[in-house]
Amino acid sequence: MDINEELSDSKIFEDDWETDPTEIEVPEEKPTVQESIQETLQTLDLFMNNKFQEALDLMEPWAHCSSYHALGKSTVCFIQTILSFDPDDINRSMEILKESVAVCNRLRRKGTLVYITRLLRGVDYNMYTTEEVHAELCYAECLLLTALLTFVADNSFVNFIKGGLRIRACYRAYKEAALILENRRWDDEEDRRHYESGVRMGLGIFYLVVAHLPTRIIRVLEMIGFCGDKETGLQYMYDSVALDGSLRSPLTALFLLCYNTIITYLFGLADGDLVSSEYIVKNMLQKYPRGALYLFLYGRLLEVKGEFDQSINLLLDSLTVQDKWRQMRNLGSWEVMWCYSFKFEWKNAQKYLDFLRKESRWSPAIYTYAYALTLYMQYLEEGRTDKGTIEEIHDLMK
């Protein structure tokens, strides 16, 4: 078997949960799809308003048998994990995502039947039940989150291939969802808006992620049939955000803001679209005025623009509106430190670096090194000659 055939054979990296034959035990009082969407909207509101545990608690009772509850639980855990990068959190979230993929897979229309029907006479998506339609989309979203977490967990070449094949499976599911969106007769316009926002969000993230993968990975992915496009991905995502009131609109806004204010600068992908981002974050803050995530991202946006005083105020607000999410406090403290450093206010910067080197497990070495640098800059600016400070700096650098 040559490399093309080997990579094209998805069974090499097939995941157990995708072929899990276990039937779901469905209680009689299980919520309908519409009720599940409403509860997921409530979960989203709780999460964006810093009530993180309450959001998880609302999803937990039905996560074993409802695609939207499974997706909601996984999404909350995924966002928390991405901000912590803690190995234990990554493993826990991966297990939750595997369970969610299995739940959605068992609720969607069976793939073999769809394939045979398409070959014989095409697919009539009006014959799908409402639950099957939405399970297809939730399945695609859970696969996408699983693929993204796979990239985060391990940056080895094999893991990139495995993540790429998971994205391939998720892309097929999203294409199926896009066909459903286009060809199904929708009796409820609100239902259609929720569905469309999910399709556009997923395809947008897919195109964007693939466009920014390492070149050698893109070459492999092109062998198995797909490629990414940055501009197409961004347009899909802006369209998803524009579907105001839909389930995925705030989540797409969150991803776009992270991309335009953090990811593009962190990985040197060119400048982000700060004009559109400022418009989006202001709209989100009207809906979630005390949302720590949006306060932080607006502060980060102003930091990138060089408006440090306003940025500090917003970042400090993001620290004070919640005290349960430790990783969020660490992230905000890191950005506040940079704002003070850009203003040459070394003493204020030291305060947050000292907090981080004592409280955060992300990289004590970097925090300690930066703390020593701010001590040295303060030492130079004040024209001091005492040996005690220099000795302290030397000790910190060891």
mmCIF file with all atom_site columns, C-alpha atoms in Angstrom, residues 234 252-278 281 297-305:
data_model
loop_
_atom_site.group_PDB
_atom_site.id
_atom_site.type_symbol
_atom_site.label_atom_id
_atom_site.label_alt_id
_atom_site.label_comp_id
_atom_site.label_asym_id
_atom_site.label_entity_id
_atom_site.label_seq_id
_atom_site.pdbx_PDB_ins_code
_atom_site.Cartn_x
_atom_site.Cartn_y
_atom_site.Cartn_z
_atom_site.occupancy
_atom_site.B_iso_or_equiv
_atom_site.pdbx_formal_charge
_atom_site.auth_seq_id
_atom_site.auth_comp_id
_atom_site.auth_asym_id
_atom_site.auth_atom_id
_atom_site.pdbx_PDB_model_num
ATOM 1  C CA . LEU A 1 234 ? -13.786 34.352 7.492  1.00 0.00 ? 234 LEU A CA 1
ATOM 2  C CA . THR A 1 252 ? -18.700 32.398 16.314 1.00 0.00 ? 252 THR A CA 1
ATOM 3  C CA . ALA A 1 253 ? -18.141 35.945 17.562 1.00 0.00 ? 253 ALA A CA 1
ATOM 4  C CA . LEU A 1 254 ? -15.918 34.557 20.301 1.00 0.00 ? 254 LEU A CA 1
ATOM 5  C CA . PHE A 1 255 ? -13.816 32.577 17.826 1.00 0.00 ? 255 PHE A CA 1
ATOM 6  C CA . LEU A 1 256 ? -13.527 35.517 15.407 1.00 0.00 ? 256 LEU A CA 1
ATOM 7  C CA . LEU A 1 257 ? -12.416 37.848 18.187 1.00 0.00 ? 257 LEU A CA 1
ATOM 8  C CA . CYS A 1 258 ? -9.805  35.339 19.367 1.00 0.00 ? 258 CYS A CA 1
ATOM 9  C CA . TYR A 1 259 ? -8.576  34.920 15.797 1.00 0.00 ? 259 TYR A CA 1
ATOM 10 C CA . ASN A 1 260 ? -8.377  38.646 15.001 1.00 0.00 ? 260 ASN A CA 1
ATOM 11 C CA . THR A 1 261 ? -6.904  39.837 18.306 1.00 0.00 ? 261 THR A CA 1
ATOM 12 C CA . ILE A 1 262 ? -4.772  36.920 19.536 1.00 0.00 ? 262 ILE A CA 1
ATOM 13 C CA . ILE A 1 263 ? -4.107  34.115 17.043 1.00 0.00 ? 263 ILE A CA 1
ATOM 14 C CA . THR A 1 264 ? -3.058  36.305 14.099 1.00 0.00 ? 264 THR A CA 1
ATOM 15 C CA . TYR A 1 265 ? -0.487  38.149 16.225 1.00 0.00 ? 265 TYR A CA 1
ATOM 16 C CA . LEU A 1 266 ? 0.681   35.153 18.243 1.00 0.00 ? 266 LEU A CA 1
ATOM 17 C CA . PHE A 1 267 ? 1.497   33.129 15.116 1.00 0.00 ? 267 PHE A CA 1
ATOM 18 C CA . GLY A 1 268 ? 2.494   36.026 12.832 1.00 0.00 ? 268 GLY A CA 1
ATOM 19 C CA . LEU A 1 269 ? -0.384  35.528 10.390 1.00 0.00 ? 269 LEU A CA 1
ATOM 20 C CA . ALA A 1 270 ? -0.662  39.275 9.546  1.00 0.00 ? 270 ALA A CA 1
ATOM 21 C CA . ASP A 1 271 ? -2.833  41.872 11.238 1.00 0.00 ? 271 ASP A CA 1
ATOM 22 C CA . GLY A 1 272 ? -6.327  40.944 12.359 1.00 0.00 ? 272 GLY A CA 1
ATOM 23 C CA . ASP A 1 273 ? -9.477  42.748 11.263 1.00 0.00 ? 273 ASP A CA 1
ATOM 24 C CA . LEU A 1 274 ? -9.735  45.117 14.232 1.00 0.00 ? 274 LEU A CA 1
ATOM 25 C CA . VAL A 1 275 ? -12.498 47.286 12.750 1.00 0.00 ? 275 VAL A CA 1
ATOM 26 C CA . SER A 1 276 ? -14.967 44.414 12.365 1.00 0.00 ? 276 SER A CA 1
ATOM 27 C CA . SER A 1 277 ? -13.821 42.939 15.668 1.00 0.00 ? 277 SER A CA 1
ATOM 28 C CA . GLU A 1 278 ? -14.546 46.145 17.571 1.00 0.00 ? 278 GLU A CA 1
ATOM 29 C CA . VAL A 1 281 ? -17.329 42.908 20.594 1.00 0.00 ? 281 VAL A CA 1
ATOM 30 C CA . LEU A 1 297 ? -11.148 40.358 24.310 1.00 0.00 ? 297 LEU A CA 1
ATOM 31 C CA . TYR A 1 298 ? -12.136 44.023 24.040 1.00 0.00 ? 298 TYR A CA 1
ATOM 32 C CA . GLY A 1 299 ? -9.237  44.872 26.341 1.00 0.00 ? 299 GLY A CA 1
ATOM 33 C CA . ARG A 1 300 ? -6.906  42.790 24.198 1.00 0.00 ? 300 ARG A CA 1
ATOM 34 C CA . LEU A 1 301 ? -8.187  44.525 21.046 1.00 0.00 ? 301 LEU A CA 1
ATOM 35 C CA . LEU A 1 302 ? -7.471  47.979 22.514 1.00 0.00 ? 302 LEU A CA 1
ATOM 36 C CA . GLU A 1 303 ? -4.043  46.774 23.635 1.00 0.00 ? 303 GLU A CA 1
ATOM 37 C CA . VAL A 1 304 ? -3.240  45.826 20.039 1.00 0.00 ? 304 VAL A CA 1
ATOM 38 C CA . LYS A 1 305 ? -4.434  49.287 18.950 1.00 0.00 ? 305 LYS A CA 1
#
